[in-house]
Each structure stands twice: as C-alpha cells, then as structure tokens.
Amino acid sequence: MITSLRTARTALTAAAVTGCLVTLSPAAGATDTSSAATAPPGRIAVDVASVNGSGCRPGTAAVAVAPDNSAFTVTYSEYLASAGGGAAATEGRKNCLLSLLVHVPQGYTYAVSHVDYRGYGKLEPGATGTQKASYYFQGMSQTANRTHQFHGALDDNWQVTDTTGIEALVFAPCGEQRNFNINTELRAEVGTSDASKTSYMAVDSTDGSISSVYHFSWKQCPVRR
C-alpha cells in the first residue's frame, strides 16, 4: 500500500542543465528546439506525494536540494538487497516507487535530464547484482527503462548514470500538473557463487546513505493566443 509522506517541499532556483535521460519522444505541447531552454526566471518546488516499496520504508527516503540548485536529490538509508548466507528469498529483490510533484513557473515545462546513482556492492565470485530504474509522468504510457548489471567478485563502491541525447527527452505536458514517477529496483542473486556466503547490493554509500541526483532540463511552452 502506498504510504503518503509528510510533504517535503523544497524551493530551488531553476537552472539550465545539459545532458539527458529518457529515450522517448518529447511530449506534445513543448516548443521544439534542439537544445535545452535557459532557466525560467522563477523558483520551482518539489513535493514528495507518496513513497512505496520494500527498499524505502516510511522515513527512510527523503528529497533535498542539490548545492547548485540545478537538481533534486533523493536520499535512501535502508535500500539493500541480499542473497545467500541464509537470506530469505524476499531479500533478493527490493524496490522503491517515488511519486513527485514538481511545480514550475508558468510558460515552462521540464524533463529530468540525467540521473546519478551510487551505492556499495559485495558480490561473491559468480554472484550478480542488478540496478534498474524507470521514469514516467502520471497518465503517460511512455516509460524509459535503464538496467545496470554487476558481476562478482565485487567489494567496492559503485556508480551508474542514466543518460541519452537532448532530442530524446520526455517533457511534462505544458499547462498540466502531473506527478513524475521514479520506479527503482535492486537485485542480488547467488548465481554460481557459494550459496553459504552472503552477497548484497546497496543503494547506499559508505556513510550509510545514498544520494541519487536528478538533474533538470527546460523548454518554453507555446504562447496561447
């Protein structure tokens, strides 16, 4: 069941961002330009509408503003999948669905331009780990999926980035307020490794939390006459 969070609202100065995320066609209603627009002359706010999943229990995921005000950051504190060593089968897959409401100045629309994920992995030889993410706007069938796989032996920090060309960004429909949904998944599998030994993948840095950073790109909406 989706658990509503206490609204975590953050205001940030809009900034133009290069680099891109979603490999889908741009949404109708946004000005067709070959590059991102300059930043809108105002402020935007990100509301956490809801959170759901075994990897982000209530109170273990939060949204904050990046230091340069060009992105928002989702921090997790208990996002870990493990396999082997007596771990229950249900521990091998964890997921988190975040639903965010992004408020932008009138006359502009946004897309998430690229996403950085960081974590730690300890995989025995023959074990595998998987990090997967999809991004979509509420009510839109267009969905981008990205999958990154890791192979043991591994005992180190990991980082992945979802990127693509500016022409492939998916923008929020102009003049409409729709939630932006981020669905992530983390897996750990024994594979051919020694099943008596534990392997795990964590969306978690060495300080006990992980900041997944989502960067914005902008377009101006057509002027209504």
mmCIF file with all atom_site columns, C-alpha atoms in Angstrom:
data_model
loop_
_atom_site.group_PDB
_atom_site.id
_atom_site.type_symbol
_atom_site.label_atom_id
_atom_site.label_alt_id
_atom_site.label_comp_id
_atom_site.label_asym_id
_atom_site.label_entity_id
_atom_site.label_seq_id
_atom_site.pdbx_PDB_ins_code
_atom_site.Cartn_x
_atom_site.Cartn_y
_atom_site.Cartn_z
_atom_site.occupancy
_atom_site.B_iso_or_equiv
_atom_site.pdbx_formal_charge
_atom_site.auth_seq_id
_atom_site.auth_comp_id
_atom_site.auth_asym_id
_atom_site.auth_atom_id
_atom_site.pdbx_PDB_model_num
ATOM 1   C CA . MET A 1 1   ? 0.000  0.000   0.000   1.00 0.00 ? 1   MET A CA 1
ATOM 2   C CA . ILE A 1 2   ? 1.320  3.413   -0.945  1.00 0.00 ? 2   ILE A CA 1
ATOM 3   C CA . THR A 1 3   ? 2.305  5.338   2.153   1.00 0.00 ? 3   THR A CA 1
ATOM 4   C CA . SER A 1 4   ? 1.838  9.102   1.966   1.00 0.00 ? 4   SER A CA 1
ATOM 5   C CA . LEU A 1 5   ? 4.774  11.052  3.311   1.00 0.00 ? 5   LEU A CA 1
ATOM 6   C CA . ARG A 1 6   ? 4.646  14.287  5.161   1.00 0.00 ? 6   ARG A CA 1
ATOM 7   C CA . THR A 1 7   ? 5.147  16.731  2.284   1.00 0.00 ? 7   THR A CA 1
ATOM 8   C CA . ALA A 1 8   ? 8.842  17.512  1.929   1.00 0.00 ? 8   ALA A CA 1
ATOM 9   C CA . ARG A 1 9   ? 8.815  20.741  -0.036  1.00 0.00 ? 9   ARG A CA 1
ATOM 10  C CA . THR A 1 10  ? 11.994 22.293  -1.311  1.00 0.00 ? 10  THR A CA 1
ATOM 11  C CA . ALA A 1 11  ? 12.296 25.532  -3.271  1.00 0.00 ? 11  ALA A CA 1
ATOM 12  C CA . LEU A 1 12  ? 15.152 25.870  -5.694  1.00 0.00 ? 12  LEU A CA 1
ATOM 13  C CA . THR A 1 13  ? 16.334 28.370  -8.246  1.00 0.00 ? 13  THR A CA 1
ATOM 14  C CA . ALA A 1 14  ? 15.778 26.911  -11.726 1.00 0.00 ? 14  ALA A CA 1
ATOM 15  C CA . ALA A 1 15  ? 18.914 26.311  -13.770 1.00 0.00 ? 15  ALA A CA 1
ATOM 16  C CA . ALA A 1 16  ? 19.596 25.045  -17.284 1.00 0.00 ? 16  ALA A CA 1
ATOM 17  C CA . VAL A 1 17  ? 21.151 21.588  -17.396 1.00 0.00 ? 17  VAL A CA 1
ATOM 18  C CA . THR A 1 18  ? 22.770 19.791  -20.295 1.00 0.00 ? 18  THR A CA 1
ATOM 19  C CA . GLY A 1 19  ? 22.902 16.039  -20.698 1.00 0.00 ? 19  GLY A CA 1
ATOM 20  C CA . CYS A 1 20  ? 19.786 13.916  -20.975 1.00 0.00 ? 20  CYS A CA 1
ATOM 21  C CA . LEU A 1 21  ? 17.870 10.944  -19.712 1.00 0.00 ? 21  LEU A CA 1
ATOM 22  C CA . VAL A 1 22  ? 14.837 9.416   -21.334 1.00 0.00 ? 22  VAL A CA 1
ATOM 23  C CA . THR A 1 23  ? 14.998 7.640   -24.696 1.00 0.00 ? 23  THR A CA 1
ATOM 24  C CA . LEU A 1 24  ? 11.488 8.586   -25.768 1.00 0.00 ? 24  LEU A CA 1
ATOM 25  C CA . SER A 1 25  ? 9.940  11.241  -27.997 1.00 0.00 ? 25  SER A CA 1
ATOM 26  C CA . PRO A 1 26  ? 9.273  14.673  -26.411 1.00 0.00 ? 26  PRO A CA 1
ATOM 27  C CA . ALA A 1 27  ? 5.730  15.248  -25.175 1.00 0.00 ? 27  ALA A CA 1
ATOM 28  C CA . ALA A 1 28  ? 3.412  17.301  -27.360 1.00 0.00 ? 28  ALA A CA 1
ATOM 29  C CA . GLY A 1 29  ? 2.963  20.936  -26.413 1.00 0.00 ? 29  GLY A CA 1
ATOM 30  C CA . ALA A 1 30  ? 6.571  21.865  -25.733 1.00 0.00 ? 30  ALA A CA 1
ATOM 31  C CA . THR A 1 31  ? 8.471  24.135  -28.079 1.00 0.00 ? 31  THR A CA 1
ATOM 32  C CA . ASP A 1 32  ? 10.515 22.014  -30.485 1.00 0.00 ? 32  ASP A CA 1
ATOM 33  C CA . THR A 1 33  ? 14.076 23.203  -30.015 1.00 0.00 ? 33  THR A CA 1
ATOM 34  C CA . SER A 1 34  ? 17.375 21.434  -30.494 1.00 0.00 ? 34  SER A CA 1
ATOM 35  C CA . SER A 1 35  ? 18.723 22.295  -27.053 1.00 0.00 ? 35  SER A CA 1
ATOM 36  C CA . ALA A 1 36  ? 17.503 22.972  -23.554 1.00 0.00 ? 36  ALA A CA 1
ATOM 37  C CA . ALA A 1 37  ? 15.974 26.397  -22.881 1.00 0.00 ? 37  ALA A CA 1
ATOM 38  C CA . THR A 1 38  ? 17.548 28.830  -20.486 1.00 0.00 ? 38  THR A CA 1
ATOM 39  C CA . ALA A 1 39  ? 16.352 28.566  -16.926 1.00 0.00 ? 39  ALA A CA 1
ATOM 40  C CA . PRO A 1 40  ? 12.905 30.027  -16.159 1.00 0.00 ? 40  PRO A CA 1
ATOM 41  C CA . PRO A 1 41  ? 13.022 33.315  -14.220 1.00 0.00 ? 41  PRO A CA 1
ATOM 42  C CA . GLY A 1 42  ? 11.491 31.962  -11.067 1.00 0.00 ? 42  GLY A CA 1
ATOM 43  C CA . ARG A 1 43  ? 11.584 29.202  -8.490  1.00 0.00 ? 43  ARG A CA 1
ATOM 44  C CA . ILE A 1 44  ? 10.379 25.635  -8.576  1.00 0.00 ? 44  ILE A CA 1
ATOM 45  C CA . ALA A 1 45  ? 9.357  23.327  -5.748  1.00 0.00 ? 45  ALA A CA 1
ATOM 46  C CA . VAL A 1 46  ? 9.411  19.548  -5.425  1.00 0.00 ? 46  VAL A CA 1
ATOM 47  C CA . ASP A 1 47  ? 6.753  17.847  -3.290  1.00 0.00 ? 47  ASP A CA 1
ATOM 48  C CA . VAL A 1 48  ? 7.034  14.195  -2.310  1.00 0.00 ? 48  VAL A CA 1
ATOM 49  C CA . ALA A 1 49  ? 3.486  12.964  -2.970  1.00 0.00 ? 49  ALA A CA 1
ATOM 50  C CA . SER A 1 50  ? 3.974  9.326   -1.963  1.00 0.00 ? 50  SER A CA 1
ATOM 51  C CA . VAL A 1 51  ? 6.520  6.570   -1.488  1.00 0.00 ? 51  VAL A CA 1
ATOM 52  C CA . ASN A 1 52  ? 6.027  2.826   -1.722  1.00 0.00 ? 52  ASN A CA 1
ATOM 53  C CA . GLY A 1 53  ? 8.325  -0.171  -1.690  1.00 0.00 ? 53  GLY A CA 1
ATOM 54  C CA . SER A 1 54  ? 10.409 -2.618  0.296   1.00 0.00 ? 54  SER A CA 1
ATOM 55  C CA . GLY A 1 55  ? 13.539 -0.516  -0.291  1.00 0.00 ? 55  GLY A CA 1
ATOM 56  C CA . CYS A 1 56  ? 12.132 2.746   1.055   1.00 0.00 ? 56  CYS A CA 1
ATOM 57  C CA . ARG A 1 57  ? 10.031 2.193   4.128   1.00 0.00 ? 57  ARG A CA 1
ATOM 58  C CA . PRO A 1 58  ? 8.443  5.325   5.627   1.00 0.00 ? 58  PRO A CA 1
ATOM 59  C CA . GLY A 1 59  ? 11.122 7.614   6.998   1.00 0.00 ? 59  GLY A CA 1
ATOM 60  C CA . THR A 1 60  ? 13.994 6.066   5.008   1.00 0.00 ? 60  THR A CA 1
ATOM 61  C CA . ALA A 1 61  ? 13.789 8.209   1.832   1.00 0.00 ? 61  ALA A CA 1
ATOM 62  C CA . ALA A 1 62  ? 13.914 11.996  1.624   1.00 0.00 ? 62  ALA A CA 1
ATOM 63  C CA . VAL A 1 63  ? 14.199 14.754  -1.002  1.00 0.00 ? 63  VAL A CA 1
ATOM 64  C CA . ALA A 1 64  ? 16.627 17.662  -0.735  1.00 0.00 ? 64  ALA A CA 1
ATOM 65  C CA . VAL A 1 65  ? 18.043 20.391  -2.952  1.00 0.00 ? 65  VAL A CA 1
ATOM 66  C CA . ALA A 1 66  ? 21.412 19.927  -4.640  1.00 0.00 ? 66  ALA A CA 1
ATOM 67  C CA . PRO A 1 67  ? 24.014 22.533  -3.616  1.00 0.00 ? 67  PRO A CA 1
ATOM 68  C CA . ASP A 1 68  ? 23.981 24.193  -7.056  1.00 0.00 ? 68  ASP A CA 1
ATOM 69  C CA . ASN A 1 69  ? 20.155 24.365  -7.137  1.00 0.00 ? 69  ASN A CA 1
ATOM 70  C CA . SER A 1 70  ? 20.059 22.664  -10.541 1.00 0.00 ? 70  SER A CA 1
ATOM 71  C CA . ALA A 1 71  ? 18.756 19.310  -9.340  1.00 0.00 ? 71  ALA A CA 1
ATOM 72  C CA . PHE A 1 72  ? 16.971 17.447  -6.597  1.00 0.00 ? 72  PHE A CA 1
ATOM 73  C CA . THR A 1 73  ? 18.418 14.630  -4.541  1.00 0.00 ? 73  THR A CA 1
ATOM 74  C CA . VAL A 1 74  ? 16.683 11.535  -3.165  1.00 0.00 ? 74  VAL A CA 1
ATOM 75  C CA . THR A 1 75  ? 18.487 10.014  -0.191  1.00 0.00 ? 75  THR A CA 1
ATOM 76  C CA . TYR A 1 76  ? 17.923 6.421   0.962   1.00 0.00 ? 76  TYR A CA 1
ATOM 77  C CA . SER A 1 77  ? 19.074 4.877   4.245   1.00 0.00 ? 77  SER A CA 1
ATOM 78  C CA . GLU A 1 78  ? 17.823 1.253   4.087   1.00 0.00 ? 78  GLU A CA 1
ATOM 79  C CA . TYR A 1 79  ? 17.871 0.243   0.420   1.00 0.00 ? 79  TYR A CA 1
ATOM 80  C CA . LEU A 1 80  ? 19.691 -3.124  0.268   1.00 0.00 ? 80  LEU A CA 1
ATOM 81  C CA . ALA A 1 81  ? 19.122 -6.484  -1.480  1.00 0.00 ? 81  ALA A CA 1
ATOM 82  C CA . SER A 1 82  ? 20.937 -9.618  -0.326  1.00 0.00 ? 82  SER A CA 1
ATOM 83  C CA . ALA A 1 83  ? 21.203 -13.270 -1.358  1.00 0.00 ? 83  ALA A CA 1
ATOM 84  C CA . GLY A 1 84  ? 22.947 -16.348 0.029   1.00 0.00 ? 84  GLY A CA 1
ATOM 85  C CA . GLY A 1 85  ? 24.149 -16.936 3.544   1.00 0.00 ? 85  GLY A CA 1
ATOM 86  C CA . GLY A 1 86  ? 20.663 -17.838 4.730   1.00 0.00 ? 86  GLY A CA 1
ATOM 87  C CA . ALA A 1 87  ? 18.987 -14.649 3.474   1.00 0.00 ? 87  ALA A CA 1
ATOM 88  C CA . ALA A 1 88  ? 15.271 -15.060 2.760   1.00 0.00 ? 88  ALA A CA 1
ATOM 89  C CA . ALA A 1 89  ? 14.233 -15.161 -0.890  1.00 0.00 ? 89  ALA A CA 1
ATOM 90  C CA . THR A 1 90  ? 12.307 -11.916 -0.422  1.00 0.00 ? 90  THR A CA 1
ATOM 91  C CA . GLU A 1 91  ? 15.555 -10.137 0.480   1.00 0.00 ? 91  GLU A CA 1
ATOM 92  C CA . GLY A 1 92  ? 16.928 -10.703 -3.012  1.00 0.00 ? 92  GLY A CA 1
ATOM 93  C CA . ARG A 1 93  ? 14.758 -8.015  -4.603  1.00 0.00 ? 93  ARG A CA 1
ATOM 94  C CA . LYS A 1 94  ? 13.967 -4.565  -3.233  1.00 0.00 ? 94  LYS A CA 1
ATOM 95  C CA . ASN A 1 95  ? 12.140 -1.722  -4.949  1.00 0.00 ? 95  ASN A CA 1
ATOM 96  C CA . CYS A 1 96  ? 11.064 1.860   -4.405  1.00 0.00 ? 96  CYS A CA 1
ATOM 97  C CA . LEU A 1 97  ? 8.391  3.892   -6.205  1.00 0.00 ? 97  LEU A CA 1
ATOM 98  C CA . LEU A 1 98  ? 8.555  7.635   -5.604  1.00 0.00 ? 98  LEU A CA 1
ATOM 99  C CA . SER A 1 99  ? 5.845  9.965   -6.864  1.00 0.00 ? 99  SER A CA 1
ATOM 100 C CA . LEU A 1 100 ? 6.979  13.602  -7.038  1.00 0.00 ? 100 LEU A CA 1
ATOM 101 C CA . LEU A 1 101 ? 5.033  16.773  -7.792  1.00 0.00 ? 101 LEU A CA 1
ATOM 102 C CA . VAL A 1 102 ? 7.245  19.380  -9.454  1.00 0.00 ? 102 VAL A CA 1
ATOM 103 C CA . HIS A 1 103 ? 5.943  22.959  -9.590  1.00 0.00 ? 103 HIS A CA 1
ATOM 104 C CA . VAL A 1 104 ? 7.467  25.133  -12.339 1.00 0.00 ? 104 VAL A CA 1
ATOM 105 C CA . PRO A 1 105 ? 6.934  28.774  -13.409 1.00 0.00 ? 105 PRO A CA 1
ATOM 106 C CA . GLN A 1 106 ? 4.138  29.415  -15.891 1.00 0.00 ? 106 GLN A CA 1
ATOM 107 C CA . GLY A 1 107 ? 5.171  29.089  -19.521 1.00 0.00 ? 107 GLY A CA 1
ATOM 108 C CA . TYR A 1 108 ? 7.826  26.424  -18.933 1.00 0.00 ? 108 TYR A CA 1
ATOM 109 C CA . THR A 1 109 ? 7.966  22.659  -18.807 1.00 0.00 ? 109 THR A CA 1
ATOM 110 C CA . TYR A 1 110 ? 10.689 20.340  -17.597 1.00 0.00 ? 110 TYR A CA 1
ATOM 111 C CA . ALA A 1 111 ? 12.315 16.983  -18.129 1.00 0.00 ? 111 ALA A CA 1
ATOM 112 C CA . VAL A 1 112 ? 14.756 15.109  -15.935 1.00 0.00 ? 112 VAL A CA 1
ATOM 113 C CA . SER A 1 113 ? 17.990 15.284  -17.892 1.00 0.00 ? 113 SER A CA 1
ATOM 114 C CA . HIS A 1 114 ? 20.191 12.662  -16.240 1.00 0.00 ? 114 HIS A CA 1
ATOM 115 C CA . VAL A 1 115 ? 20.315 10.627  -13.067 1.00 0.00 ? 115 VAL A CA 1
ATOM 116 C CA . ASP A 1 116 ? 23.285 9.561   -10.950 1.00 0.00 ? 116 ASP A CA 1
ATOM 117 C CA . TYR A 1 117 ? 23.027 6.547   -8.631  1.00 0.00 ? 117 TYR A CA 1
ATOM 118 C CA . ARG A 1 118 ? 25.664 5.482   -6.121  1.00 0.00 ? 118 ARG A CA 1
ATOM 119 C CA . GLY A 1 119 ? 25.929 2.563   -3.769  1.00 0.00 ? 119 GLY A CA 1
ATOM 120 C CA . TYR A 1 120 ? 28.044 -0.294  -2.453  1.00 0.00 ? 120 TYR A CA 1
ATOM 121 C CA . GLY A 1 121 ? 28.225 -3.881  -3.655  1.00 0.00 ? 121 GLY A CA 1
ATOM 122 C CA . LYS A 1 122 ? 29.701 -7.020  -2.144  1.00 0.00 ? 122 LYS A CA 1
ATOM 123 C CA . LEU A 1 123 ? 29.280 -9.912  -4.531  1.00 0.00 ? 123 LEU A CA 1
ATOM 124 C CA . GLU A 1 124 ? 30.909 -13.308 -4.174  1.00 0.00 ? 124 GLU A CA 1
ATOM 125 C CA . PRO A 1 125 ? 32.552 -14.772 -7.319  1.00 0.00 ? 125 PRO A CA 1
ATOM 126 C CA . GLY A 1 126 ? 29.699 -15.923 -9.582  1.00 0.00 ? 126 GLY A CA 1
ATOM 127 C CA . ALA A 1 127 ? 27.027 -13.767 -7.912  1.00 0.00 ? 127 ALA A CA 1
ATOM 128 C CA . THR A 1 128 ? 25.274 -10.936 -9.755  1.00 0.00 ? 128 THR A CA 1
ATOM 129 C CA . GLY A 1 129 ? 23.662 -7.663  -8.802  1.00 0.00 ? 129 GLY A CA 1
ATOM 130 C CA . THR A 1 130 ? 21.224 -5.514  -10.783 1.00 0.00 ? 130 THR A CA 1
ATOM 131 C CA . GLN A 1 131 ? 20.109 -1.902  -10.517 1.00 0.00 ? 131 GLN A CA 1
ATOM 132 C CA . LYS A 1 132 ? 17.116 -0.877  -12.628 1.00 0.00 ? 132 LYS A CA 1
ATOM 133 C CA . ALA A 1 133 ? 15.105 2.316   -12.972 1.00 0.00 ? 133 ALA A CA 1
ATOM 134 C CA . SER A 1 134 ? 12.161 3.623   -14.995 1.00 0.00 ? 134 SER A CA 1
ATOM 135 C CA . TYR A 1 135 ? 10.810 7.165   -15.282 1.00 0.00 ? 135 TYR A CA 1
ATOM 136 C CA . TYR A 1 136 ? 7.392  8.374   -16.407 1.00 0.00 ? 136 TYR A CA 1
ATOM 137 C CA . PHE A 1 137 ? 4.836  11.110  -15.953 1.00 0.00 ? 137 PHE A CA 1
ATOM 138 C CA . GLN A 1 138 ? 1.437  10.316  -14.434 1.00 0.00 ? 138 GLN A CA 1
ATOM 139 C CA . GLY A 1 139 ? -1.063 9.279   -17.099 1.00 0.00 ? 139 GLY A CA 1
ATOM 140 C CA . MET A 1 140 ? 1.537  8.835   -19.833 1.00 0.00 ? 140 MET A CA 1
ATOM 141 C CA . SER A 1 141 ? 2.315  5.446   -21.330 1.00 0.00 ? 141 SER A CA 1
ATOM 142 C CA . GLN A 1 142 ? 5.826  6.470   -22.313 1.00 0.00 ? 142 GLN A CA 1
ATOM 143 C CA . THR A 1 143 ? 8.345  4.863   -19.992 1.00 0.00 ? 143 THR A CA 1
ATOM 144 C CA . ALA A 1 144 ? 12.137 4.792   -20.112 1.00 0.00 ? 144 ALA A CA 1
ATOM 145 C CA . ASN A 1 145 ? 13.934 1.823   -18.571 1.00 0.00 ? 145 ASN A CA 1
ATOM 146 C CA . ARG A 1 146 ? 17.591 1.570   -17.651 1.00 0.00 ? 146 ARG A CA 1
ATOM 147 C CA . THR A 1 147 ? 19.315 -1.549  -16.310 1.00 0.00 ? 147 THR A CA 1
ATOM 148 C CA . HIS A 1 148 ? 22.857 -1.911  -14.977 1.00 0.00 ? 148 HIS A CA 1
ATOM 149 C CA . GLN A 1 149 ? 24.321 -5.303  -14.019 1.00 0.00 ? 149 GLN A CA 1
ATOM 150 C CA . PHE A 1 150 ? 27.280 -6.105  -11.782 1.00 0.00 ? 150 PHE A CA 1
ATOM 151 C CA . HIS A 1 151 ? 29.231 -9.357  -11.524 1.00 0.00 ? 151 HIS A CA 1
ATOM 152 C CA . GLY A 1 152 ? 31.206 -10.842 -8.644  1.00 0.00 ? 152 GLY A CA 1
ATOM 153 C CA . ALA A 1 153 ? 33.756 -10.819 -7.352  1.00 0.00 ? 153 ALA A CA 1
ATOM 154 C CA . LEU A 1 154 ? 32.975 -7.264  -6.215  1.00 0.00 ? 154 LEU A CA 1
ATOM 155 C CA . ASP A 1 155 ? 33.645 -5.456  -2.953  1.00 0.00 ? 155 ASP A CA 1
ATOM 156 C CA . ASP A 1 156 ? 33.541 -1.752  -3.714  1.00 0.00 ? 156 ASP A CA 1
ATOM 157 C CA . ASN A 1 157 ? 31.510 1.401   -4.225  1.00 0.00 ? 157 ASN A CA 1
ATOM 158 C CA . TRP A 1 158 ? 29.570 1.603   -7.473  1.00 0.00 ? 158 TRP A CA 1
ATOM 159 C CA . GLN A 1 159 ? 28.121 4.443   -9.507  1.00 0.00 ? 159 GLN A CA 1
ATOM 160 C CA . VAL A 1 160 ? 25.944 4.487   -12.628 1.00 0.00 ? 160 VAL A CA 1
ATOM 161 C CA . THR A 1 161 ? 24.439 7.301   -14.692 1.00 0.00 ? 161 THR A CA 1
ATOM 162 C CA . ASP A 1 162 ? 21.381 7.179   -16.951 1.00 0.00 ? 162 ASP A CA 1
ATOM 163 C CA . THR A 1 163 ? 21.928 9.424   -19.978 1.00 0.00 ? 163 THR A CA 1
ATOM 164 C CA . THR A 1 164 ? 20.864 9.972   -23.594 1.00 0.00 ? 164 THR A CA 1
ATOM 165 C CA . GLY A 1 165 ? 20.662 12.769  -26.197 1.00 0.00 ? 165 GLY A CA 1
ATOM 166 C CA . ILE A 1 166 ? 18.763 16.040  -25.723 1.00 0.00 ? 166 ILE A CA 1
ATOM 167 C CA . GLU A 1 167 ? 16.475 15.219  -28.644 1.00 0.00 ? 167 GLU A CA 1
ATOM 168 C CA . ALA A 1 168 ? 15.110 12.225  -26.753 1.00 0.00 ? 168 ALA A CA 1
ATOM 169 C CA . LEU A 1 169 ? 13.977 13.902  -23.538 1.00 0.00 ? 169 LEU A CA 1
ATOM 170 C CA . VAL A 1 170 ? 10.411 13.401  -22.353 1.00 0.00 ? 170 VAL A CA 1
ATOM 171 C CA . PHE A 1 171 ? 8.898  16.651  -21.076 1.00 0.00 ? 171 PHE A CA 1
ATOM 172 C CA . ALA A 1 172 ? 5.904  17.164  -18.834 1.00 0.00 ? 172 ALA A CA 1
ATOM 173 C CA . PRO A 1 173 ? 2.823  18.279  -20.835 1.00 0.00 ? 173 PRO A CA 1
ATOM 174 C CA . CYS A 1 174 ? 2.546  22.057  -20.955 1.00 0.00 ? 174 CYS A CA 1
ATOM 175 C CA . GLY A 1 175 ? -0.157 23.575  -18.763 1.00 0.00 ? 175 GLY A CA 1
ATOM 176 C CA . GLU A 1 176 ? -0.786 20.362  -16.833 1.00 0.00 ? 176 GLU A CA 1
ATOM 177 C CA . GLN A 1 177 ? 0.287  19.294  -13.367 1.00 0.00 ? 177 GLN A CA 1
ATOM 178 C CA . ARG A 1 178 ? 1.309  15.640  -13.404 1.00 0.00 ? 178 ARG A CA 1
ATOM 179 C CA . ASN A 1 179 ? 3.333  13.661  -10.928 1.00 0.00 ? 179 ASN A CA 1
ATOM 180 C CA . PHE A 1 180 ? 6.777  12.498  -12.011 1.00 0.00 ? 180 PHE A CA 1
ATOM 181 C CA . ASN A 1 181 ? 7.260  8.851   -11.018 1.00 0.00 ? 181 ASN A CA 1
ATOM 182 C CA . ILE A 1 182 ? 10.592 7.163   -10.348 1.00 0.00 ? 182 ILE A CA 1
ATOM 183 C CA . ASN A 1 183 ? 10.485 3.382   -10.018 1.00 0.00 ? 183 ASN A CA 1
ATOM 184 C CA . THR A 1 184 ? 13.762 1.752   -8.994  1.00 0.00 ? 184 THR A CA 1
ATOM 185 C CA . GLU A 1 185 ? 14.690 -1.863  -8.323  1.00 0.00 ? 185 GLU A CA 1
ATOM 186 C CA . LEU A 1 186 ? 17.700 -3.555  -6.749  1.00 0.00 ? 186 LEU A CA 1
ATOM 187 C CA . ARG A 1 187 ? 18.515 -7.281  -7.015  1.00 0.00 ? 187 ARG A CA 1
ATOM 188 C CA . ALA A 1 188 ? 21.126 -9.649  -5.630  1.00 0.00 ? 188 ALA A CA 1
ATOM 189 C CA . GLU A 1 189 ? 21.376 -13.217 -6.968  1.00 0.00 ? 189 GLU A CA 1
ATOM 190 C CA . VAL A 1 190 ? 23.549 -16.121 -5.861  1.00 0.00 ? 190 VAL A CA 1
ATOM 191 C CA . GLY A 1 191 ? 24.213 -17.320 -9.418  1.00 0.00 ? 191 GLY A CA 1
ATOM 192 C CA . THR A 1 192 ? 27.109 -19.794 -9.407  1.00 0.00 ? 192 THR A CA 1
ATOM 193 C CA . SER A 1 193 ? 28.590 -18.467 -6.166  1.00 0.00 ? 193 SER A CA 1
ATOM 194 C CA . ASP A 1 194 ? 28.877 -20.306 -2.860  1.00 0.00 ? 194 ASP A CA 1
ATOM 195 C CA . ALA A 1 195 ? 25.304 -20.125 -1.525  1.00 0.00 ? 195 ALA A CA 1
ATOM 196 C CA . SER A 1 196 ? 26.544 -20.257 2.065   1.00 0.00 ? 196 SER A CA 1
ATOM 197 C CA . LYS A 1 197 ? 28.128 -16.820 1.651   1.00 0.00 ? 197 LYS A CA 1
ATOM 198 C CA . THR A 1 198 ? 26.154 -13.578 1.554   1.00 0.00 ? 198 THR A CA 1
ATOM 199 C CA . SER A 1 199 ? 26.208 -11.252 -1.456  1.00 0.00 ? 199 SER A CA 1
ATOM 200 C CA . TYR A 1 200 ? 24.468 -7.897  -1.438  1.00 0.00 ? 200 TYR A CA 1
ATOM 201 C CA . MET A 1 201 ? 23.843 -4.728  -3.417  1.00 0.00 ? 201 MET A CA 1
ATOM 202 C CA . ALA A 1 202 ? 23.025 -1.485  -1.650  1.00 0.00 ? 202 ALA A CA 1
ATOM 203 C CA . VAL A 1 203 ? 21.864 1.882   -2.893  1.00 0.00 ? 203 VAL A CA 1
ATOM 204 C CA . ASP A 1 204 ? 23.965 3.139   -0.025  1.00 0.00 ? 204 ASP A CA 1
ATOM 205 C CA . SER A 1 205 ? 27.254 4.972   0.318   1.00 0.00 ? 205 SER A CA 1
ATOM 206 C CA . THR A 1 206 ? 29.921 4.370   2.936   1.00 0.00 ? 206 THR A CA 1
ATOM 207 C CA . ASP A 1 207 ? 28.350 6.955   5.256   1.00 0.00 ? 207 ASP A CA 1
ATOM 208 C CA . GLY A 1 208 ? 25.093 4.997   5.453   1.00 0.00 ? 208 GLY A CA 1
ATOM 209 C CA . SER A 1 209 ? 23.000 6.857   2.916   1.00 0.00 ? 209 SER A CA 1
ATOM 210 C CA . ILE A 1 210 ? 22.941 7.410   -0.820  1.00 0.00 ? 210 ILE A CA 1
ATOM 211 C CA . SER A 1 211 ? 22.089 10.487  -2.815  1.00 0.00 ? 211 SER A CA 1
ATOM 212 C CA . SER A 1 212 ? 20.514 9.776   -6.196  1.00 0.00 ? 212 SER A CA 1
ATOM 213 C CA . VAL A 1 213 ? 20.658 13.071  -8.088  1.00 0.00 ? 213 VAL A CA 1
ATOM 214 C CA . TYR A 1 214 ? 18.076 14.020  -10.726 1.00 0.00 ? 214 TYR A CA 1
ATOM 215 C CA . HIS A 1 215 ? 19.027 16.938  -12.996 1.00 0.00 ? 215 HIS A CA 1
ATOM 216 C CA . PHE A 1 216 ? 16.563 19.219  -14.816 1.00 0.00 ? 216 PHE A CA 1
ATOM 217 C CA . SER A 1 217 ? 16.321 20.389  -18.424 1.00 0.00 ? 217 SER A CA 1
ATOM 218 C CA . TRP A 1 218 ? 13.837 23.057  -19.556 1.00 0.00 ? 218 TRP A CA 1
ATOM 219 C CA . LYS A 1 219 ? 11.657 24.066  -22.528 1.00 0.00 ? 219 LYS A CA 1
ATOM 220 C CA . GLN A 1 220 ? 9.360  27.008  -23.071 1.00 0.00 ? 220 GLN A CA 1
ATOM 221 C CA . CYS A 1 221 ? 5.725  26.224  -23.779 1.00 0.00 ? 221 CYS A CA 1
ATOM 222 C CA . PRO A 1 222 ? 3.930  27.745  -26.795 1.00 0.00 ? 222 PRO A CA 1
ATOM 223 C CA . VAL A 1 223 ? 2.192  31.052  -26.130 1.00 0.00 ? 223 VAL A CA 1
ATOM 224 C CA . ARG A 1 224 ? -1.575 30.567  -26.042 1.00 0.00 ? 224 ARG A CA 1
ATOM 225 C CA . ARG A 1 225 ? -3.478 33.036  -28.197 1.00 0.00 ? 225 ARG A CA 1
#
